[in-house]
XYZ file of C-alpha atoms in Angstrom:
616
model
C 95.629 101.796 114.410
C 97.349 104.155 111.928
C 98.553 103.721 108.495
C 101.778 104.809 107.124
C 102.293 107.570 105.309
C 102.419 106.489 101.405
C 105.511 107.869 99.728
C 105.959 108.159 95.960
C 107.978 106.212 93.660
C 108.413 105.135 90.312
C 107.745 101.492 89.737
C 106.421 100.969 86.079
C 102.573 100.327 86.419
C 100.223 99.068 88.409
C 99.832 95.735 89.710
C 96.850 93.171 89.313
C 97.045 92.712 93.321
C 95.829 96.442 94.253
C 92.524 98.351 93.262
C 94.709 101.061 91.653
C 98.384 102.390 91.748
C 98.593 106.046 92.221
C 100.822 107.968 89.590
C 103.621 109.888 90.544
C 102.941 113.136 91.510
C 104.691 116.399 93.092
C 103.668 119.286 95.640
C 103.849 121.997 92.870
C 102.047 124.522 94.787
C 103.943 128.183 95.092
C 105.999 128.951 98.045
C 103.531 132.270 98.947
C 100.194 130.176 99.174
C 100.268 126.659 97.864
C 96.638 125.637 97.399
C 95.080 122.680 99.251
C 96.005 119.734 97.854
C 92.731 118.095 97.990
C 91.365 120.902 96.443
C 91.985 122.298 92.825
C 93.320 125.021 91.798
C 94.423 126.993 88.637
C 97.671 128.441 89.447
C 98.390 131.765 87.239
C 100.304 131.309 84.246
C 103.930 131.493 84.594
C 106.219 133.230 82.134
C 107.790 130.250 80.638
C 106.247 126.800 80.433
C 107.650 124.464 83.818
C 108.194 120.693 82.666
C 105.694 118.736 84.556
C 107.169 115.683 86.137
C 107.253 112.364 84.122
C 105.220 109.370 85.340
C 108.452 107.571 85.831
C 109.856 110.347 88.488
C 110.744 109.238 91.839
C 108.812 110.661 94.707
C 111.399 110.180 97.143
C 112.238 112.497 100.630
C 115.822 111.057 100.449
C 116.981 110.862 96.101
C 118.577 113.475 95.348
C 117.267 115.680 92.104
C 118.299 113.999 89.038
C 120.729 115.972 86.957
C 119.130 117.139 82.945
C 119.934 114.626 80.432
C 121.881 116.835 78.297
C 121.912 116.898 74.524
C 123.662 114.541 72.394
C 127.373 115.920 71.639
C 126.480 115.915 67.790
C 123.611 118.030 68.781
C 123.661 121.624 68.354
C 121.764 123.803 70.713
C 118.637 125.297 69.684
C 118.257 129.015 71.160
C 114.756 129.483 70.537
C 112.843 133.012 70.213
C 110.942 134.696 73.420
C 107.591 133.315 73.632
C 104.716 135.649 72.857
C 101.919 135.853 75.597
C 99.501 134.039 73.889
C 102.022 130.660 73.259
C 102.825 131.826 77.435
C 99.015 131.354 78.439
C 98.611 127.882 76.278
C 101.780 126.737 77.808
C 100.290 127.134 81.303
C 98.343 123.150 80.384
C 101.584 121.492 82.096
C 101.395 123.354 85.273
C 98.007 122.955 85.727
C 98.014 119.034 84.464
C 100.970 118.684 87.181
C 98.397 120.584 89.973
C 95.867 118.350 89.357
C 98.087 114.884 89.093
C 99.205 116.277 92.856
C 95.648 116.526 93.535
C 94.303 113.520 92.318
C 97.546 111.292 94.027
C 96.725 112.826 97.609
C 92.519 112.260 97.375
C 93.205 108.812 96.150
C 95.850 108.299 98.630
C 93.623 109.303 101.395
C 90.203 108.160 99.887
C 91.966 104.485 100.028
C 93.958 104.911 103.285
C 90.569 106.520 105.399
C 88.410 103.706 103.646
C 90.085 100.476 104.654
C 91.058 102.538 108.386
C 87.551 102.441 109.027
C 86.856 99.015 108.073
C 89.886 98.393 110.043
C 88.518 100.743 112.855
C 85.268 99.166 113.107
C 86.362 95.455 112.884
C 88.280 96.850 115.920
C 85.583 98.160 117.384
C 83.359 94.938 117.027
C 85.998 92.853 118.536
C 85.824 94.676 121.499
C 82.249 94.219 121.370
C 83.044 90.523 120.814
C 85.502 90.407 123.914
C 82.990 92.446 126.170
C 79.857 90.117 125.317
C 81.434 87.190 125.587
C 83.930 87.925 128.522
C 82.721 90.882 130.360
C 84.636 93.375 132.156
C 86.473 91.213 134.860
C 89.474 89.727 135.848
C 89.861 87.226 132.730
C 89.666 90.392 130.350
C 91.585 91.691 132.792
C 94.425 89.204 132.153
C 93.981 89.158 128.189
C 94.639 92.800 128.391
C 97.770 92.651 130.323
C 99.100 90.216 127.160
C 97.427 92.537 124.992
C 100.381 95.034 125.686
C 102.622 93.060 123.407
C 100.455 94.154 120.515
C 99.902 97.234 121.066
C 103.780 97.646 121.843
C 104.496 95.505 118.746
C 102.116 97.635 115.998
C 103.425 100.805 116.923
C 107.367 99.985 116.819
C 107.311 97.561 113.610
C 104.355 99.018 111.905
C 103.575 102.575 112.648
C 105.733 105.168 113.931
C 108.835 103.051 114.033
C 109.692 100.752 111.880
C 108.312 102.939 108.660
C 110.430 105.966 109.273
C 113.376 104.274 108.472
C 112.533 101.411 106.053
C 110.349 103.475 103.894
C 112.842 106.137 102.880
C 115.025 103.267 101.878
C 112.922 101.094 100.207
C 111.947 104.399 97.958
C 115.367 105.015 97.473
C 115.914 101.223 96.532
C 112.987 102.066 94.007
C 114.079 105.090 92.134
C 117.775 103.741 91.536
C 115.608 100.559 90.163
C 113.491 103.054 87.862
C 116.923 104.846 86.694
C 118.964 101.707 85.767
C 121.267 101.218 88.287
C 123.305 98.235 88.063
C 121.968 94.904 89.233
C 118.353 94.790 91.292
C 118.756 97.625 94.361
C 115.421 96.490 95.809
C 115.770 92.668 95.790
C 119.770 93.813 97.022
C 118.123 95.818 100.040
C 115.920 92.787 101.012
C 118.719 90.488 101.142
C 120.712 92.464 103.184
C 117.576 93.471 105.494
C 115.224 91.104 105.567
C 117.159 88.226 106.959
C 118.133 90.357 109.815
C 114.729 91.360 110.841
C 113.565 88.474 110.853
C 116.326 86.636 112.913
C 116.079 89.459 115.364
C 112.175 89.498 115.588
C 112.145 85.704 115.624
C 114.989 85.792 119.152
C 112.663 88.410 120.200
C 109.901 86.441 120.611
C 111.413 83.784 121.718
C 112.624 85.498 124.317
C 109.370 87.351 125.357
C 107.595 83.322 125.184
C 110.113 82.009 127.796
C 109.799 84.741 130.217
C 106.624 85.471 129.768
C 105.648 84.706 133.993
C 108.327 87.746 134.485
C 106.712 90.011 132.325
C 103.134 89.623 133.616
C 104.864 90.006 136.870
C 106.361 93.216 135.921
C 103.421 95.137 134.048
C 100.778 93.811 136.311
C 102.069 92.992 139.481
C 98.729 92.831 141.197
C 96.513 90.517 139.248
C 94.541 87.862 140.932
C 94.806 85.528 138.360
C 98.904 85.812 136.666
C 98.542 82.164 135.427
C 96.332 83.128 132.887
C 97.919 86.371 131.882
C 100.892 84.178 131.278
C 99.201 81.567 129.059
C 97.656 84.640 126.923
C 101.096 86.616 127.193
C 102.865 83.644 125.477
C 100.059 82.846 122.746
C 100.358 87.118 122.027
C 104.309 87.423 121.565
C 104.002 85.302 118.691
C 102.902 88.673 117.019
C 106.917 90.458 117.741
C 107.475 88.252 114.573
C 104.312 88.297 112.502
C 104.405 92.466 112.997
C 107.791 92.538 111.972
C 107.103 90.708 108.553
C 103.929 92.488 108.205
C 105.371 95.828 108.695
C 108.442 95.208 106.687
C 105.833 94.554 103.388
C 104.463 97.507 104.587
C 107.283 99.904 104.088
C 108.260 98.046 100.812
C 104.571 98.180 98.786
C 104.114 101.642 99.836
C 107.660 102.633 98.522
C 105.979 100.814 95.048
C 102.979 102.809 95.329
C 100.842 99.830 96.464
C 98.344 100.786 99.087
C 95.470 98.518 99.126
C 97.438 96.104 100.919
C 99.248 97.419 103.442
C 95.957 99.465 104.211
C 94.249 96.158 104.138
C 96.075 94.253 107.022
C 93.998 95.239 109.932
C 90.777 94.503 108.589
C 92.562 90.858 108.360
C 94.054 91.281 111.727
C 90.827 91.945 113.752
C 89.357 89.540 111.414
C 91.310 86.819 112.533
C 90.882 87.723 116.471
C 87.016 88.075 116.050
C 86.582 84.296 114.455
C 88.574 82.474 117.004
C 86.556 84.308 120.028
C 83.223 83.079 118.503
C 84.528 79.660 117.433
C 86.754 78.506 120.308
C 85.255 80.957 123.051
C 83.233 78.715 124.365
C 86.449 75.942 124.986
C 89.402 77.990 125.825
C 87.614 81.534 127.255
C 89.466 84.586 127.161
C 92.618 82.354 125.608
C 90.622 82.272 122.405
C 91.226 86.307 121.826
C 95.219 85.581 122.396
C 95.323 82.671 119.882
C 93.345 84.954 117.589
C 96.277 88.052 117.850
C 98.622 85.082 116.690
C 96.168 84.114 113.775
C 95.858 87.772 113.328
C 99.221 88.627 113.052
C 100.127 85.693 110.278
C 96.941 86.946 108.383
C 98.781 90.187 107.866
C 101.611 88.954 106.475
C 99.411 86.873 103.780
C 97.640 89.566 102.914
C 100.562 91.604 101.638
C 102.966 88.833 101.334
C 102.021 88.108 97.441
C 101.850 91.903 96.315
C 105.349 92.220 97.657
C 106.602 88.862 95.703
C 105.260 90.532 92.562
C 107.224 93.853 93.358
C 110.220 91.815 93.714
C 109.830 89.857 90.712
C 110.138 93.189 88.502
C 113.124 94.584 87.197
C 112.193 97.677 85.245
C 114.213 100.287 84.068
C 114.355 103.534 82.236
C 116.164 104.455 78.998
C 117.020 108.252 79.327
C 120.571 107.702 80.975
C 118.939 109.415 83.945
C 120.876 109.308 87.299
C 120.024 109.313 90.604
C 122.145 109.110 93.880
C 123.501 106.111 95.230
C 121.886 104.134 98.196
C 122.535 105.128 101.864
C 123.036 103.186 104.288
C 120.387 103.017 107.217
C 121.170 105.620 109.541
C 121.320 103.948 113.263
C 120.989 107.347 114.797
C 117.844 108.155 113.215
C 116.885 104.481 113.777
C 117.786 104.481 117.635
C 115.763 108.016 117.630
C 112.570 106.818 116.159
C 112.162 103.694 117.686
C 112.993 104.674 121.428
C 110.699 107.226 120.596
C 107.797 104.878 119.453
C 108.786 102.874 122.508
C 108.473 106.320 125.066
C 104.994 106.966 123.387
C 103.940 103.447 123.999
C 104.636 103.143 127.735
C 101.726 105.058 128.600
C 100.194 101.958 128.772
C 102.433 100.521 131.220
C 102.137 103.113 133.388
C 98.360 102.580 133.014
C 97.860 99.162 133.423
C 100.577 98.862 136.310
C 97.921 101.520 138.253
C 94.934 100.242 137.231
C 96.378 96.435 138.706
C 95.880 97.348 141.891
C 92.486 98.661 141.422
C 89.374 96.070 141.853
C 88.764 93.878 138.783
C 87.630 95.186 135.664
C 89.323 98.868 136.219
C 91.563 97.937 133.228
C 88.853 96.535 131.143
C 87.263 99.925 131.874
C 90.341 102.031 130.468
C 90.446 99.133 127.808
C 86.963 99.975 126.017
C 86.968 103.506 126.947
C 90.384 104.174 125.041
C 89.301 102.402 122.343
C 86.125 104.118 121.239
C 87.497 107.708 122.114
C 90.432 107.129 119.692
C 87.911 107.080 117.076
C 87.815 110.692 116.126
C 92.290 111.004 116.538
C 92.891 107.849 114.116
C 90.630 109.564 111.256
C 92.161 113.152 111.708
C 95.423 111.090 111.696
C 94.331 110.039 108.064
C 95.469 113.685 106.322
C 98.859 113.583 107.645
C 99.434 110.147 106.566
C 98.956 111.380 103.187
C 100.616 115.089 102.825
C 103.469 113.206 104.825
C 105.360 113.147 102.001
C 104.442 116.502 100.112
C 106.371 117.755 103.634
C 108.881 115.280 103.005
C 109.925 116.660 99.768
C 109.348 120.376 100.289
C 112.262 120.185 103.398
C 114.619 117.540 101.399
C 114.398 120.313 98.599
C 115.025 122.993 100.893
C 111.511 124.787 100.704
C 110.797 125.204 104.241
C 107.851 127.717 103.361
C 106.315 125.112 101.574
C 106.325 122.970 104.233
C 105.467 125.369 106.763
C 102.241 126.286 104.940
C 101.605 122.545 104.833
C 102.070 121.746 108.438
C 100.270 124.719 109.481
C 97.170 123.730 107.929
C 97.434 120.264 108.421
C 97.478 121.112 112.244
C 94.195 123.085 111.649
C 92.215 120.541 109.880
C 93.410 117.889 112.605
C 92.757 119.463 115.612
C 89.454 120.942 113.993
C 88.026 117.204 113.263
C 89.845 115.590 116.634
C 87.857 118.683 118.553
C 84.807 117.641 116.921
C 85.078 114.540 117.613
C 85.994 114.789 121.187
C 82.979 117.078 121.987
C 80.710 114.163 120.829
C 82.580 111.651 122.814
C 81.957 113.523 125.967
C 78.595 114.839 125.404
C 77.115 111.053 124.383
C 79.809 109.250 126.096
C 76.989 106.951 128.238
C 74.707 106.079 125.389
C 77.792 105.772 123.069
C 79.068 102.678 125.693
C 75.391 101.709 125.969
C 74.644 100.926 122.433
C 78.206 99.240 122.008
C 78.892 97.268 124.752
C 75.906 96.800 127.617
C 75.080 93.269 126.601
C 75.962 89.687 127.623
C 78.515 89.932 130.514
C 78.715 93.569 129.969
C 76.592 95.214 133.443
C 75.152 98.477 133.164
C 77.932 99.427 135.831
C 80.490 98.594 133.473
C 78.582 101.238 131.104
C 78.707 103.729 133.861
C 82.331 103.197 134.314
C 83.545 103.374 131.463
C 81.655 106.061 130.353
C 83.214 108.086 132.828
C 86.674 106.814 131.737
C 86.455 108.032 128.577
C 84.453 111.316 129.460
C 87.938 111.910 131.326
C 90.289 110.373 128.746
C 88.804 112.391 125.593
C 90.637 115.412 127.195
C 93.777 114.377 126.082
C 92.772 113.760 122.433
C 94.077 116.686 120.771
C 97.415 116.066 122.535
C 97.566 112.730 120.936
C 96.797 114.048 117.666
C 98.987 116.960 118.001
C 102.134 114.576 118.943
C 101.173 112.319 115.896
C 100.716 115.059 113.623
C 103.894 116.954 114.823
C 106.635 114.015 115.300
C 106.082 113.696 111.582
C 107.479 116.928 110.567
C 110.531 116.008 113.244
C 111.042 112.903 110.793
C 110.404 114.566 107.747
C 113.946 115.667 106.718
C 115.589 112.187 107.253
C 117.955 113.436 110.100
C 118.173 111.960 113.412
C 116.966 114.369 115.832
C 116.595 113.470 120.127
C 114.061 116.216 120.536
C 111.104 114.253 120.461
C 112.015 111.819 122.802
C 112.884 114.631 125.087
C 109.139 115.830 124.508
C 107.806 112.387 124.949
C 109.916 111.595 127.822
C 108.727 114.555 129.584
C 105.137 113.385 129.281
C 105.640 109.828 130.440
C 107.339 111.545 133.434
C 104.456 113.668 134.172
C 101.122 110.694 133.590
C 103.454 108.581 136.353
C 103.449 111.226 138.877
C 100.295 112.286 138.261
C 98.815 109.077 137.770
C 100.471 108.090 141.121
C 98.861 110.641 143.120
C 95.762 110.721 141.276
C 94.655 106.853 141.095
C 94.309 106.329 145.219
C 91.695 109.736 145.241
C 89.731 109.034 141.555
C 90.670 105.665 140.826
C 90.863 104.476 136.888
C 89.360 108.215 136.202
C 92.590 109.618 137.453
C 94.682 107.249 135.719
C 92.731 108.765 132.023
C 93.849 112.149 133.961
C 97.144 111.192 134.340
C 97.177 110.133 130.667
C 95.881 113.481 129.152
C 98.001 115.562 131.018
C 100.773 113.992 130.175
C 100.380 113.840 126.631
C 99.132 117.672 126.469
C 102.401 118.587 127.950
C 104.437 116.712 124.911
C 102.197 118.244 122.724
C 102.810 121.482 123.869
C 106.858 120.405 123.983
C 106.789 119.605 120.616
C 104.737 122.760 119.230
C 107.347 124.907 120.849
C 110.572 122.794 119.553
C 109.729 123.343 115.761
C 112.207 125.268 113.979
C 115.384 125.488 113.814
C 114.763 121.585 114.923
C 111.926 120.885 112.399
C 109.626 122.682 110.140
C 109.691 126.622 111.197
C 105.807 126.840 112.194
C 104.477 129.798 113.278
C 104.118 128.851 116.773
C 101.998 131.964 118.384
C 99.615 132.036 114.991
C 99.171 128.271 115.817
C 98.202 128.466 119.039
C 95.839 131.209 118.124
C 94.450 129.477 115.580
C 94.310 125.979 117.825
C 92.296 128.277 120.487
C 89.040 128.870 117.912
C 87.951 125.290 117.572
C 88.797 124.190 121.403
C 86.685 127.167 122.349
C 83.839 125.732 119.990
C 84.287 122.470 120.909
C 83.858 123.148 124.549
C 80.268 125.007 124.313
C 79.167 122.550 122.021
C 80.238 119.473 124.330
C 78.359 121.081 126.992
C 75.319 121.663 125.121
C 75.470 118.662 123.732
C 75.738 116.478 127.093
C 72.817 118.530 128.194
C 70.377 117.309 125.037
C 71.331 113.769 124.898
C 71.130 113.154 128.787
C 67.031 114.489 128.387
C 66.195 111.636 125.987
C 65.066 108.273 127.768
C 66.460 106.363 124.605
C 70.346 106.039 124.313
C 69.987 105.589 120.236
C 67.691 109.056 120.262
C 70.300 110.712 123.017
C 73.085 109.129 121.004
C 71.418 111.241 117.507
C 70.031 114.008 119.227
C 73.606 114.767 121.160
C 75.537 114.134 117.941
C 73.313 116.786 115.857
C 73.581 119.418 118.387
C 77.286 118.598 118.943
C 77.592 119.389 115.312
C 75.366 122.273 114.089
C 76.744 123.783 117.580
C 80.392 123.429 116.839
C 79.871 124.437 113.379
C 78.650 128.006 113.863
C 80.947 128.534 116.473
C 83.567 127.632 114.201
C 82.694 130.153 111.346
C 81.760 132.489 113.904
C 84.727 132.591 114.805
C 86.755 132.159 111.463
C 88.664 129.006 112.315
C 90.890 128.243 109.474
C 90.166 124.740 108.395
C 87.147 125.621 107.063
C 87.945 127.644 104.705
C 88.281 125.287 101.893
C 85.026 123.869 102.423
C 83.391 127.227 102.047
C 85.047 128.205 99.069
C 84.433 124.382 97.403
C 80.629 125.232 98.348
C 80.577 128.690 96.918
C 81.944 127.084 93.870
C 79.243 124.536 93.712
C 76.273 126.443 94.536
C 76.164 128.805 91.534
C 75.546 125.248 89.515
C 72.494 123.906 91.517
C 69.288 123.988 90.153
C 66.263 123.850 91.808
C 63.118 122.153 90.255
């Protein structure tokens, strides 16, 4: 589950429908060390007083700057007298009330995004509990997995990575000529020539995917004991193609107007809607319940954002200071064809995954199933920072500040991999009592525990490559020009989890398929930390890697150590706490020991604080 990145733009006030609407703000940071953006800073005076951005101001990657309203022609100019150093320091209030707007957009940005992720997250994560206590880890989850493809294929090319890197940069286009009075409505113009579209192709979409539904099981699970009901649960699932489109469409459009409750909102509905019709109608239709729930799911998305979005459209508010901004592009289909096969690439790792694991004895997919789930934990919350200084890169390349955006990426990439590392030494140090405490209950066996425990041991290797890829294809995107690279990257990858998910699955069964799947990631990773450049932002690619090397380094003595305490405790809830605490204290004097770079902001925000604690 990820949430799009928000972008900025202008849209006259917040709505009644969301909890608040961020103000516009900018990345005002200098080009030599911009300051953290979740942390403020007091920038040095400059020499003469910058104009801080107006509330109205676009944040857009793709408007161009708007030209200065020039004086009126009866207006003579005013050449005013070299400021004195005292009027220089006062004047220094709009640069640092600018800083601080920037800092407050991104921490409520991300304090709203990472909240309703992890209510999201652990809905998730208690439907899975639902599905292995009341189904087990057999051939009928088995079959509800194989038709679970279509949603997990659905969410990430019409509401993640896809669909939102090209319908967000338009909608905030759409937005900004609305804020600048252009003629007519440019937002309610861009649905009607959009929206109709999607929906007639989503709609033919899943019709098509209902109809042939017994050729698709056939294809992604050829070896399944039981196809019939794959099929049933295929065709109940594909109804999603249609819901996801809707629901991602509102998506790109409310976050284009600043709305992010919503869109943030629509998996806590979605696993919502899954989790009530297993318990209710469980007991009647089995496993076919969870199916009709992804349909219920899916439609409870759309209703969740669908009247936010109506009162979006229903505004028509415009600005009075002649102000101009550039006309509306038309969508790109080179940088649509570019996103979306890559989306589709990343996605077919499950394919490859569940075609190997078919042939294995029942339950091997359940096995990857859970296990995937509950080691993406610690990527989809690392994920949360880039979803929010998305933009602030966004702007800094559209404006032509590459070192700006370097800086950015660069220590995005540290705090990332830092928390994903963290994370991933947990997962395979309390891995058993982690499955234990979640699942073991009902039809769940304690040799489903073991096995899936082992899964994910094996699959939380490849966790900084996933976080890498979704960290880095962002800064691919970020300049609004089609680029094949990534695919290449991705493509690479795929090739390398078949073969070695080929050879590996008839020697270490499901265990080699999670193999299969971290290699092959890693290697995209690494593909796309070597193509930024002259193809992307111009990281530092060797300081990087360097950097990248402290915190696996920590995170592999502390995984170790960790495994060690939790395995002596009898208890998995003690293993599970005593594990996690050495885990952490572990990793985290490792990781000043040996300087890593994300934590320097928290150091210097607790050497700030401490001077102000009092003791009593």
């Amino acid at each position: 589950m990820t949430v799009q990145p928000p972008r900025a733009a202008a849209d006259g006030g917040a709505g009644t429908d969301d909890a608040f609407a961020l103000p516009a703000a900018r990345d005002t940071a200098p080009t030599c060390a911009p300051p953290d953006p979740l942390t403020p800073v007091s920038p040095p005076a400059p020499s003469s007083p910058p104009t801080p951005p107006s509330p109205s101001t676009p944040f857009t990657q793709f408007s161009s700057p708007s030209p200065p309203v020039s004086a009126s022609p009866s207006t003579p100019p005013v050449h005013s007298a070299p400021e004195s150093s005292s009027t220089a320091k006062t004047s220094s209030a709009p640069t640092v009330s600018g800083e601080s707007a920037s800092n407050r957009f991104l921490a409520k940005a991300a304090l709203v995004t990472i909240t309703l992720s992890i209510a999201g997250a652990l809905l998730g994560l208690g439907r899975d509990q639902a599905l292995a206590h009341l189904f087990g880890a057999g051939s009928a989850t088995d079959a509800f997995l194989v038709a679970w493809t279509l949603p997990e294929f659905a969410a990430t090319l019409l509401i993640e990575d896809g669909l939102a890197f090209v319908l967000v940069p338009a909608f905030s286009m759409a937005v900004a000529r609305r804020a600048h009075g252009a003629a007519g409505d440019p937002v309610r113009a861009l649905v009607a020539a959009t929206l109709p579209r999607l929906t007639l192709a989503v709609t033919a979409v899943a019709a098509l995917l209902i109809a042939g539904a017994p050729y698709l099981v056939e294809v992604l699970a050829p070896g399944l004991p039981d196809p019939r009901l794959a099929v049933d649960c295929t065709r109940l699932t594909a109804t999603c193609v249609f819901t996801f489109g809707l629901a991602g469409y509102c998506s790109a459009a409310l976050r284009a107007h600043r709305r992010f409750v919503a869109p943030a909102a629509i998996y806590v509905a979605y696993n919502t809607g899954i989790i009530t019709a297993m318990f209710v109608l469980g007991g009647r239709w089995g496993v076919r319940s969870a199916a009709l729930g992804v349909a219920v799911g899916g439609a409870l998305m759309v209703v969740t954002q669908a009247p936010s979005l109506w009162r979006q459209l229903r505004r028509h508010e415009t600005t009075t200071d002649g102000a101009a901004v550039a006309e509306a592009r038309p969508m790109d289909l080179t940088l649509i064809s570019t996103v979306l096969l890559f989306a589709l690439c990343r996605q077919s790792q499950v394919l490859i995954e569940r075609f190997l694991a078919s042939s294995l004895p029942a339950g091997a997919i359940s096995h990857l199933n859970y296990a995937q789930k509950v080691a993406q934990m610690p990527m989809v919350l690392s994920l949360m920072l880039c979803t929010v200084t998305f933009p602030v890169v966004a702007q800094a390349m559209a404006e032509g500040d590459t070192e700006r955006a370097r800086v950015r990426v660069e220590r995005d990439l540290a705090l990332v991999s830092c928390t994903v590392l963290l994370g991933t030494a947990a997962v395979i140090a309390c891995a058993p009592q982690i499955i234990q405490l979640l699942f073991q209950r009902g039809a769940f066996t304690t040799q489903d525990t073991a096995a899936t425990a082992a899964v994910m041991r094996v699959y939380a290797l490849g966790l900084l490559g996933h976080t890498l890829v979704g960290a880095l294809v962002r800064s691919y995107f970020s300049s609004g020009r089609p680029t094949w690279y990534p695919l290449f990257a991705m493509t690479a990858g795929i090739v390398a989890t078949s073969w070695i998910g080929a050879l590996a699955v008839g020697i270490w069964g499901v265990c080699g398929i999670a193999a299969a799947n971290a290699g092959g990631i890693t290697l995209s990773a690494l593909l796309l930390l070597c193509g930024m450049g002259p193809r992307s932002v111009p990281v530092r690619t060797r300081q990087v890697v360097a950097e990248l090397s402290k915190p696996v380094r920590a995170a592999l003595v502390a995984g170790a150590v960790g495994a060690l305490c939790a395995s002596r405790a009898h208890s998995p809830l003690v293993g599970l706490v005593l594990g996690g605490t050495v885990v952490t204290a572990v990793f985290a004097v490792l990781a000043w020991a040996l300087g890593v770079q994300a934590l320097a902001p928290v150091l210097r925000s607790l050497k700030r604080r401490l001077p102000h604690v009092r003791f009593r």
